[in-house]
XYZ file of C-alpha atoms in Angstrom:
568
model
C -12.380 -25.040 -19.551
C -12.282 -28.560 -20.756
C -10.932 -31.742 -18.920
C -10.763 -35.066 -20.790
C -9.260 -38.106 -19.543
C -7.834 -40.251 -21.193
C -7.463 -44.101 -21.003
C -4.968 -45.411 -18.641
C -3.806 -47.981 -19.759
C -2.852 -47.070 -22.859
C -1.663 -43.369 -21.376
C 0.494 -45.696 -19.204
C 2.064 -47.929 -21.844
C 2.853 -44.945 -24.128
C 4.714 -43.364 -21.017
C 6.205 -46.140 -20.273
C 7.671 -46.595 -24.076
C 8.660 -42.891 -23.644
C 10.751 -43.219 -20.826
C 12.448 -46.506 -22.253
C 13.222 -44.301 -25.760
C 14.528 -41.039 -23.869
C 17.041 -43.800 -21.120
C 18.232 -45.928 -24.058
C 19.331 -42.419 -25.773
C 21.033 -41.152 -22.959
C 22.785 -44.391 -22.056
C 24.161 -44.501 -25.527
C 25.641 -41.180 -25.507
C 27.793 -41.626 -22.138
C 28.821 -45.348 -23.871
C 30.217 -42.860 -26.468
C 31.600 -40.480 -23.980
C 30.030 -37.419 -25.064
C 28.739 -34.413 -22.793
C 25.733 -34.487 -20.998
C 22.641 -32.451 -22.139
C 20.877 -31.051 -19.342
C 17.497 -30.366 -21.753
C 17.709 -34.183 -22.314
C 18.657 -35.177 -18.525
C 15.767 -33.245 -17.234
C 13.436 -34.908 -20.186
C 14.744 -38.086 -19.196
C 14.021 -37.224 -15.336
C 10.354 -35.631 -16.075
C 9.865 -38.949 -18.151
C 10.921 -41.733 -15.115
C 8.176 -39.385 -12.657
C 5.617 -39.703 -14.875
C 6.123 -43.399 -14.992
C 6.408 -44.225 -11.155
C 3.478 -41.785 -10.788
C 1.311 -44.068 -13.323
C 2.533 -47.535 -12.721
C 2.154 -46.796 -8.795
C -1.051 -44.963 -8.503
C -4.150 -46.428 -9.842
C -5.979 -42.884 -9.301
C -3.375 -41.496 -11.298
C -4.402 -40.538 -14.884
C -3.643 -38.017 -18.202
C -5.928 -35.502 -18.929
C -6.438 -33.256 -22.496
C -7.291 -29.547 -20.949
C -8.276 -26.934 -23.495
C -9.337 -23.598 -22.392
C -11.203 -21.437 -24.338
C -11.629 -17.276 -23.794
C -14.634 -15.499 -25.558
C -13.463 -11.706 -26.538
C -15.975 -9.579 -27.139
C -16.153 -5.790 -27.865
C -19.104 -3.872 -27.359
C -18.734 -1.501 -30.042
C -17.376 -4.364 -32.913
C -14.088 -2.741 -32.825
C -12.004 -5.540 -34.198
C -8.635 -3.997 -34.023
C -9.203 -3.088 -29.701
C -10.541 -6.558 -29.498
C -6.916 -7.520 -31.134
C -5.367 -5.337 -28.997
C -6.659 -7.124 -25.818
C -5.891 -10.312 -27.188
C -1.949 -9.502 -27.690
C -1.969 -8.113 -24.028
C -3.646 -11.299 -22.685
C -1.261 -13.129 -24.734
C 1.685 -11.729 -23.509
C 0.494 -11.868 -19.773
C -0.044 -15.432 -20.092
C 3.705 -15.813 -21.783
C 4.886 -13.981 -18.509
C 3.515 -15.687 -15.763
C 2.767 -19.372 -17.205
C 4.176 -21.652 -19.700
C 1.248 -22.003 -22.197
C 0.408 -20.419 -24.772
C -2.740 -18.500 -26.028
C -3.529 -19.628 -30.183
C -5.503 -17.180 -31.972
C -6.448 -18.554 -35.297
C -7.546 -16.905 -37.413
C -10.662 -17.549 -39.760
C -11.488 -20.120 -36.869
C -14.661 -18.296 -35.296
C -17.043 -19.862 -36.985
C -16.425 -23.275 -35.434
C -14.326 -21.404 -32.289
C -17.208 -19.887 -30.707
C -19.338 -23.315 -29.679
C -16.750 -23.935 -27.299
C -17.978 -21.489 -25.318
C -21.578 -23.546 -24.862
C -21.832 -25.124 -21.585
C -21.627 -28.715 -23.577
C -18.263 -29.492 -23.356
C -17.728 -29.330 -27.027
C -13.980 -28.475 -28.210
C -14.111 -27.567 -31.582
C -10.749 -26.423 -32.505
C -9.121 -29.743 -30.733
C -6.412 -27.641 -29.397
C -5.522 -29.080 -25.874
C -2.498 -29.610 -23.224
C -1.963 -33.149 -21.552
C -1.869 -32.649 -17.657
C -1.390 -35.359 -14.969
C -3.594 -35.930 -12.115
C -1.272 -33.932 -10.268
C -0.923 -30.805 -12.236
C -4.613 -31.028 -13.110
C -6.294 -28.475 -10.562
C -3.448 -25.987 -11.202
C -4.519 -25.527 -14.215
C -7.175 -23.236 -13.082
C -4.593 -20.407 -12.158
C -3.567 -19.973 -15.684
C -6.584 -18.162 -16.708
C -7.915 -16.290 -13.513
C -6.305 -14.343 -10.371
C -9.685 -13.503 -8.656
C -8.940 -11.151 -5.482
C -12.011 -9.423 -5.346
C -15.258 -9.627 -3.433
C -18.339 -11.092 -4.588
C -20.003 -8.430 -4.823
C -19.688 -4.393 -4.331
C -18.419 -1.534 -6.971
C -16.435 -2.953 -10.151
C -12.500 -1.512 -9.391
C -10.480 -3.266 -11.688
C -9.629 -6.326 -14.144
C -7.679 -9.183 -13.094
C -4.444 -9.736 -14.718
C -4.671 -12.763 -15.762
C -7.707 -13.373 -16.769
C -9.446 -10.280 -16.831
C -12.273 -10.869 -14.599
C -14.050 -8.149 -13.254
C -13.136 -8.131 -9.640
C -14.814 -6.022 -7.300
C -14.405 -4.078 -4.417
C -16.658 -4.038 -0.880
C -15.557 -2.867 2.372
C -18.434 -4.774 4.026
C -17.830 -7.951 2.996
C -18.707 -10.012 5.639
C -15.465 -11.454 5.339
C -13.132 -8.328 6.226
C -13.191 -7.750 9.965
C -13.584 -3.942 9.410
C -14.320 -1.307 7.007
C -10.651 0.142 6.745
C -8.757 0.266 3.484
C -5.022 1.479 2.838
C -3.927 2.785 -0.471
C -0.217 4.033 -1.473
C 1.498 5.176 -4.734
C 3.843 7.333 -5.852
C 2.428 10.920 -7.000
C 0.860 10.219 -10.485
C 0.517 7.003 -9.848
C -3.305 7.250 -10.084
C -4.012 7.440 -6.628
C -6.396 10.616 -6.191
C -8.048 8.867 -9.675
C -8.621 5.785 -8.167
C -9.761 7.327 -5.403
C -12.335 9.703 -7.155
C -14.052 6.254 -9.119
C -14.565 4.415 -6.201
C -16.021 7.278 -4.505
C -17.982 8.127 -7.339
C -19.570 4.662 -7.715
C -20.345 3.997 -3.833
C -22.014 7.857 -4.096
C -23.955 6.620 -7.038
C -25.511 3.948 -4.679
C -26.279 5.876 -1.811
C -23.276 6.259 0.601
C -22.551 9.271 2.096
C -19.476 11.151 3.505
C -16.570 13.169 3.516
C -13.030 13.685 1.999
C -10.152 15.250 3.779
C -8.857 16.700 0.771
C -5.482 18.685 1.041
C -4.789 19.536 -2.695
C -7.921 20.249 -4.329
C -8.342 16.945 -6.168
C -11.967 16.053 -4.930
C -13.668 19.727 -5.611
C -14.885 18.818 -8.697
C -16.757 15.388 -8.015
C -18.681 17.738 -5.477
C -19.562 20.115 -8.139
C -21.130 16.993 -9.796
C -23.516 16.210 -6.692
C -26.481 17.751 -5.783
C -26.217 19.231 -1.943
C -22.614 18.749 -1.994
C -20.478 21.244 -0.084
C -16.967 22.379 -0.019
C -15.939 23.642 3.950
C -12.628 25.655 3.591
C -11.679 25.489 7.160
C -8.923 28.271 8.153
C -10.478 30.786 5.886
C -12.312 34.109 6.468
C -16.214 33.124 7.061
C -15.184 29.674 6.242
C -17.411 27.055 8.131
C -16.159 25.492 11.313
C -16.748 21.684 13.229
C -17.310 22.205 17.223
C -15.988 19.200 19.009
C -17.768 19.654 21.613
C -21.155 18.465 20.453
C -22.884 16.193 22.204
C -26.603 15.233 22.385
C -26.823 15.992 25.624
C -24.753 17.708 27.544
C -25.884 16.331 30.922
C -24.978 12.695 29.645
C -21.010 12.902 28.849
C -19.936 9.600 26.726
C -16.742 8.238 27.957
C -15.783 8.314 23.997
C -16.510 12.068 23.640
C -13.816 12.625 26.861
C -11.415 10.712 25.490
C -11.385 12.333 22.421
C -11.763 15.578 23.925
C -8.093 14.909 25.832
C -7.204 13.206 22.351
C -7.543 16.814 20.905
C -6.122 18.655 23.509
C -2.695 17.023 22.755
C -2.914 18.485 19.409
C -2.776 22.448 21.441
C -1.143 21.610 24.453
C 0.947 18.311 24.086
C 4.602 18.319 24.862
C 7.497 16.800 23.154
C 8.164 13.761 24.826
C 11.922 11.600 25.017
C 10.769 9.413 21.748
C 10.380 12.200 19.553
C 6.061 11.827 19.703
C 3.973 14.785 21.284
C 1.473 13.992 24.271
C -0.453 15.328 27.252
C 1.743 14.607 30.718
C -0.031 12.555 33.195
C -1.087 16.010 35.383
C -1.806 17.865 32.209
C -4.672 14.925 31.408
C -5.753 15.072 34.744
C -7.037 18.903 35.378
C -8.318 18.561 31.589
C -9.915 15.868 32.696
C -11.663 17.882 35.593
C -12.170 21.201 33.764
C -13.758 18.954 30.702
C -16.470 17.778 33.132
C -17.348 21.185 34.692
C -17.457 22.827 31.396
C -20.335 20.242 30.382
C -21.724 20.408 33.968
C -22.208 24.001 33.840
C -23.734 24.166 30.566
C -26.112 21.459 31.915
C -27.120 24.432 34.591
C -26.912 27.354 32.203
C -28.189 26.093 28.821
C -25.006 27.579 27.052
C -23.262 25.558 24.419
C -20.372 23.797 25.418
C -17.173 25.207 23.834
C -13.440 26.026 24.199
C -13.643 28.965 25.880
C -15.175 27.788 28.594
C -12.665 25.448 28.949
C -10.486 28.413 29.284
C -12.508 30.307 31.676
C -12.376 26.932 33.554
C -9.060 26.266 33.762
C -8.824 30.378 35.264
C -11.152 29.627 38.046
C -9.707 26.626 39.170
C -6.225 28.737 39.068
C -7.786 31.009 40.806
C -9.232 28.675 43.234
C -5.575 26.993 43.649
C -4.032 30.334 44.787
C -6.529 30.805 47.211
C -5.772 27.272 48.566
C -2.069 28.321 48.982
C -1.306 26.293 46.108
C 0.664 28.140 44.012
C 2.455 25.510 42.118
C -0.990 24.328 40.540
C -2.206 27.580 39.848
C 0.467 28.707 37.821
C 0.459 25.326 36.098
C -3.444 25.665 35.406
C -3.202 29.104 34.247
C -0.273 28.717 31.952
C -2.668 25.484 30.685
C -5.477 28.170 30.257
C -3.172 30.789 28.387
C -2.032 27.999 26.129
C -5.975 27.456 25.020
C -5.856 31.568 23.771
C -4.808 30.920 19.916
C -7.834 28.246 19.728
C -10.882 30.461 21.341
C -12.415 33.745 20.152
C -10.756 35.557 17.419
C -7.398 33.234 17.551
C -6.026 31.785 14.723
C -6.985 28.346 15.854
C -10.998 28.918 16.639
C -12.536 27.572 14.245
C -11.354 24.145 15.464
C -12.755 24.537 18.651
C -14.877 27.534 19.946
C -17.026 28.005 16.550
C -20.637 26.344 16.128
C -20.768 23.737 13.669
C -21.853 24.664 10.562
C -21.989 21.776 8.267
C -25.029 20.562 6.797
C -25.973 16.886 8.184
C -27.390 15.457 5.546
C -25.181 16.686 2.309
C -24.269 13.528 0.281
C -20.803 14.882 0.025
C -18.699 16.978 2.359
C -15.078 17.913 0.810
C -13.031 19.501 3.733
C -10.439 21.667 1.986
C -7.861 21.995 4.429
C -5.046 23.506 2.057
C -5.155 26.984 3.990
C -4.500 24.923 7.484
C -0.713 25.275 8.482
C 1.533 22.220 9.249
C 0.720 22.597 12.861
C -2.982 22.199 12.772
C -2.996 19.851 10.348
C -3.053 16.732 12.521
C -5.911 18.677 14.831
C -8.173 19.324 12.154
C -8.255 16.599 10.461
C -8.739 14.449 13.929
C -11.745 16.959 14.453
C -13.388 16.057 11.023
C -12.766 11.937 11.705
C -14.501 12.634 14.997
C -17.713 14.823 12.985
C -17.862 12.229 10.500
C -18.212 9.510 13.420
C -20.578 10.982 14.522
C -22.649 11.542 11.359
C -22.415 8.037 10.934
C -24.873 7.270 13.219
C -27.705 9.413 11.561
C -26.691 8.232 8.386
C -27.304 4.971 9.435
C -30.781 5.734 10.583
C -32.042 7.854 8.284
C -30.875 7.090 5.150
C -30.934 3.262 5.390
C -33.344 3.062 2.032
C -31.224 4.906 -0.830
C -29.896 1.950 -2.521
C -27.099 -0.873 -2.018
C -25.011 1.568 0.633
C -27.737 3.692 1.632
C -26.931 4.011 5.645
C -23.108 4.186 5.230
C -20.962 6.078 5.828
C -17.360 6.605 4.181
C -14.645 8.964 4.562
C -10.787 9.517 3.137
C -8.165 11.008 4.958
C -5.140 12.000 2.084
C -1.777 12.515 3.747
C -3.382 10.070 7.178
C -0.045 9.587 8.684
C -0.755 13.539 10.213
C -3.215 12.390 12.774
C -0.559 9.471 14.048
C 1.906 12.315 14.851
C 0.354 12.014 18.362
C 0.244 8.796 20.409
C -3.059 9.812 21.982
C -4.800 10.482 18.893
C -3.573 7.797 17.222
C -4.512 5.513 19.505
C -7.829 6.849 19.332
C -8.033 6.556 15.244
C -6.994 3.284 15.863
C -10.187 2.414 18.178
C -12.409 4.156 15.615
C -10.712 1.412 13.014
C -11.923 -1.143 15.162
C -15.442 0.311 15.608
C -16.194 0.581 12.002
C -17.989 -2.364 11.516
C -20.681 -1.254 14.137
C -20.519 2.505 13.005
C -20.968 1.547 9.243
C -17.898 3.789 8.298
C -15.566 2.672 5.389
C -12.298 4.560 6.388
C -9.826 5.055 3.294
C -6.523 6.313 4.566
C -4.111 7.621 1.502
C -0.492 7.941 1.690
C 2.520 8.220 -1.254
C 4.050 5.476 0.827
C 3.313 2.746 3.279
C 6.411 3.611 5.184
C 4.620 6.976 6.644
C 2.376 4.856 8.997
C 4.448 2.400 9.981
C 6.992 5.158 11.468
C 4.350 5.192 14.337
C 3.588 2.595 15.995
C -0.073 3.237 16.177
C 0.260 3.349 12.393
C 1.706 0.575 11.826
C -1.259 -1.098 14.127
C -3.628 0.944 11.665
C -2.002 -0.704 8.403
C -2.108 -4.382 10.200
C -5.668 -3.702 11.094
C -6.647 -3.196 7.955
C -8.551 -5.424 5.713
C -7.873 -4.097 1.976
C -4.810 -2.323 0.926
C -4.320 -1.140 -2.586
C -0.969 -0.519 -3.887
C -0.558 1.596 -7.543
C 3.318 2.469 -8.584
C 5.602 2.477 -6.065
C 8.194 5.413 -4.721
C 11.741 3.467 -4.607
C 11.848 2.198 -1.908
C 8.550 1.566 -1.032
C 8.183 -2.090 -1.774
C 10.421 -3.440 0.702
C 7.871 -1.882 3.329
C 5.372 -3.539 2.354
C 6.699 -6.819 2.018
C 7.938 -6.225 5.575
C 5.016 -5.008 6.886
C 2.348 -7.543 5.144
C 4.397 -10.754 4.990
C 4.075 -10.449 1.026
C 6.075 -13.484 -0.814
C 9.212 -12.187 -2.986
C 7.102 -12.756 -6.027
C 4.251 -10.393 -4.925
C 6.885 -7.557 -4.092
C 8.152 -8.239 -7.230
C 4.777 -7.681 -8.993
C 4.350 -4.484 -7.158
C 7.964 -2.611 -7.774
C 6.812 -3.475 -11.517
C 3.402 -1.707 -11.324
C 2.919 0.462 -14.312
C 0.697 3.928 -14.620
C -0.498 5.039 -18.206
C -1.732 8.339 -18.258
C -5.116 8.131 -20.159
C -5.424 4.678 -20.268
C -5.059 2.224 -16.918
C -3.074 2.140 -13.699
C -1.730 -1.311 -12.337
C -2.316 -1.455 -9.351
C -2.230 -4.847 -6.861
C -4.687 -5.162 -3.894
C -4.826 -7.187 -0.776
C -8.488 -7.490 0.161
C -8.157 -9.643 3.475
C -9.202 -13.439 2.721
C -10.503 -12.785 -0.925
C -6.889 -13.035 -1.795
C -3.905 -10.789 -3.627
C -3.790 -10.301 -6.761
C -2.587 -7.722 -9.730
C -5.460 -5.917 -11.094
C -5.429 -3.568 -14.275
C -8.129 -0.181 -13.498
C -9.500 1.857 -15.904
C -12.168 4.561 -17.099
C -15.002 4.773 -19.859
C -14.201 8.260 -21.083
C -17.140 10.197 -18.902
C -15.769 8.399 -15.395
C -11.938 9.705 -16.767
C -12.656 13.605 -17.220
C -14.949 13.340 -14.095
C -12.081 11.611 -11.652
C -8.899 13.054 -13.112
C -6.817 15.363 -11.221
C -3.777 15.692 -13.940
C -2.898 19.174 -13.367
C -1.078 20.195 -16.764
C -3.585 18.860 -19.407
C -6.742 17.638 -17.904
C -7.931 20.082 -14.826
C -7.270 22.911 -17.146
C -9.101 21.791 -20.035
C -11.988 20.584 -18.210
C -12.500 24.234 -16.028
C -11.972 25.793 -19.976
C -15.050 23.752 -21.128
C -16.677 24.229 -18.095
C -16.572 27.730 -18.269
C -17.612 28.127 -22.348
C -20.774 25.970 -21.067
C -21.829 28.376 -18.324
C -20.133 26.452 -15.241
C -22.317 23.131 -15.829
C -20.158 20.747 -14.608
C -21.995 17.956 -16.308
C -22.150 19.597 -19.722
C -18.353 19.518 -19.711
C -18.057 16.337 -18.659
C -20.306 15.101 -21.303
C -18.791 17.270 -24.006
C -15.343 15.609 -22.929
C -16.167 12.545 -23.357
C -17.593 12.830 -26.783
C -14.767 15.090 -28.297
C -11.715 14.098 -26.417
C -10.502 10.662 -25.923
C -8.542 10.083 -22.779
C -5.332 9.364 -24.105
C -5.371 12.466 -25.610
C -3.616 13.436 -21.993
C -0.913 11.106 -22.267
């Protein structure tokens, strides 16, 4: 960007003469009675402001701007580097009133421009008043990324690189919202920024109820896939603690958190929850079961919770108090579906069985009905808590986000279905910042939090939000919900998605700014994040399979022979 002022004087005296040429032209036409011209009435009014504003100001001033862009292609494609150039072209046409010149055979003079000199070449400028002069800047950039962290996306305009860290020292947590519309490019999205932060060192898991995620794990070494609700499948036990004689006041809370998932009650506004005396003897029979184990050595579980809740039934009816007893034991029979061989087990009465150091834990949860859906995935949020704290010790050297921890929660309105467990997702939220956890909640629309109040606390406490293509709709609730101006909602119910080439997509990241990004894929980072099911994820298992299940074979062999918008 170039700024040149020029004199004043003479910039004065030729405004002046301006102004004196456009008023005797407009007072002759209403001598001749003839119809206004608004075009020349709002000349004539531009003209008279620009003349106060110099004859009254002596800071005031005209300035020659000329901004120059360098395009460059990596490979010397000239007709992409074209292409870019009409899109940047247009963008500009769209949001601003300048234009962008492209002439042509002009490179070989164009190009010092872009020397730190101050040079201007081509002699192609704008005159701006003192004004007007720093909004110039916004014509050529919309930065709303952080200074540093994973590349996401390209500004539109301006198409700088604007990048994406949840611990930015200036976001007050580590929690980031994204909605969109199915095949908007969520789940892809999704899959390149966890591929980059995996690439430089984080760790973590992905509640993953479709399947989208399996194949990024096939990519890393150590990776596993748990299939909870399955035969043999591996199992989380809530009840771990590191020692059972010392009961955190977090691990309780939780506990009775849980326990609203089994035993909760519909309640008069529609939520499900523990009642007051229902919390209470959990509370008791919660301590005894740890106290006990403290005496026996046995591992704390949900059967013993159970056997528990019997003997204090038992230990009612003895007391005459057969009220409580039949309330504790119909409290105990309500436990049977979750210990043993019940349906429910393996989210409470199984010994975890998840390795604690794999990079990357996907938690299919696809075989888990719609009624355990909120309690598992509260039970892997909890795990992956609590992994966060040996991540963070032991794994603080393996590059930029070595130590931390991340995990995604698709469909994250489930776990808000209960006011006691959301209001404990909610405290983990606000914990992340000590616990190292970036928490990525996923949703087709914004509106699914904010029909709970403790989601709609979750989506205010956030500090990025990334919206891709909206469901109709949708828009309005974010603009409610984020205080967006009419022309930001209006950017986002025109977000576009083109399959094999970029997603729109507009992100709020917390003091960096707003702004309308453009993401995209180098061929290899496309075939290993899509999740497109009637093109892509078949032909990339069919090449998989002719190169003897390496994963990274196909995704090389992809790349090379089949262009992305091949899926289009």
């Amino acid at each position: 960007m170039r700024w040149q002022a020029g004199r004043r004087a003479s910039e004065r005296q030729r405004a002046r003469q301006r102004y004196r040429r456009i008023w005797g032209v407009q007072r002759a036409r209403e001598m001749r009675l003839r119809a206004p011209d608004p075009e020349a009435n709002e000349r004539e009014h531009e003209a008279a402001q620009l003349n106060a504003e110099l004859t009254a100001s002596a800071g005031a001033g005209v300035y020659d701007i000329s901004i120059t862009l360098a395009l460059q292609h990596p490979e010397g494609n000239a007709s992409e580097l074209i292409r870019h150039a009409n899109e940047l072209e247009r963008d500009l046409l769209a949001r601003t009133d300048a234009r962008l010149h492209l002439p042509s055979f002009a490179q070989l003079h164009a190009w010092r421009a872009t020397w730190p000199l101050g040079v201007d070449p081509l002699g192609i400028a704008r005159k701006y008043v003192t004004s007007n002069l720093a909004d110039t800047t916004p014509l050529v950039a919309a930065r709303c990324g952080s200074p540093s962290g994973i590349p996401l996306g390209w500004a539109r305009p301006g198409r700088t690189l604007e990048r994406l860290d949840a611990f930015d020292p200036a976001h007050e947590n580590h929690l980031m919202v994204i909605a969109g519309k199915s095949g908007g490019g969520k789940t892809m999205t999704t899959n390149l920024i966890l591929a980059r932060i995996l690439a430089q060192g984080a760790q973590g898991g992905v509640i993953d109820r479709a399947g989208h995620y399996e194949f990024l794990a096939a990519l890393i070494p150590d990776a596993v896939v748990v299939n909870l609700a399955t035969s043999g499948g591996q199992a989380i036990n809530p009840w771990d603690v590191a020692d059972v004689c010392k009961l955190p006041p977090e691990k309780l809370e939780y506990l009775l958190a849980l326990h609203s998932f089994f035993l909760g009650r519909p309640q008069p506004d529609g939520t499900y929850d523990l009642e007051p005396r229902d919390h209470s003897q959990l509370s008791l029979a919660i301590r005894a079961v740890y106290r006990r184990c403290g005496l026996t050595g046995e591992a704390p579980r949900e059967v013993l919770l159970q056997e528990e809740l019997y003997r204090r039934g038992e230990q009612a009816r003895c007391d005459a108090n057969v009220e409580m007893a039949s309330h504790l034991a119909q409290l105990a029979e309500g436990l049977h579906d979750y210990v043993s061989d019940g349906a429910g087990a393996y989210l409470a009465d199984q010994p975890t069985s998840i390795p604690v150091d794999s990079p990357l834990v996907i938690f299919d949860t696809r075989e888990v009905g719609d009624a355990r859906a909120g309690a598992a995935m509260f039970a892997i949020v909890e795990h992956l808590a609590r992994r966060s704290q040996h991540t963070r010790q032991a794994h603080a050297h393996r590059g930029p986000w070595g130590g931390r921890t991340f995990l995604v929660v698709d469909e994250g309105w489930k776990m808000l279905e209960r006011r006691s467990t959301g209001r404990w997702i909610n405290e983990q939220a606000r914990r992340s910042r000590h616990h190292r956890l970036f928490l990525i909640a996923i949703s087709q629309k914004l509106g699914d939090f904010l029909q709970h109040p403790e989601g709609e606390a979750l989506v205010s406490q956030s500090s990025i939000q990334l919206f891709l293509k909206q469901l109709d709709g949708g828009v309005s609730d974010i603009q409610h919900a984020l205080g967006l101006t009419d022309e930001e909602a209006q950017t986002i119910s025109q977000l576009r998605t083109v399959k094999g080439e970029y997603a729109e997509a507009f992100l709020c990241n917390g003091r960096r700014g707003r702004g309308l990004i453009e993401i995209r894929a180098g061929a290899g980072e496309y075939w290993l994040a899509t999740s497109e099911p009637d093109h892509d994820q078949p032909l990339r298992q069919q090449v998989q399979e002719e190169l003897g299940g390496d994963p990274w074979a196909a995704v090389e062999q992809l790349a090379t022979h089949h262009h992305p918008r091949s899926a289009t």
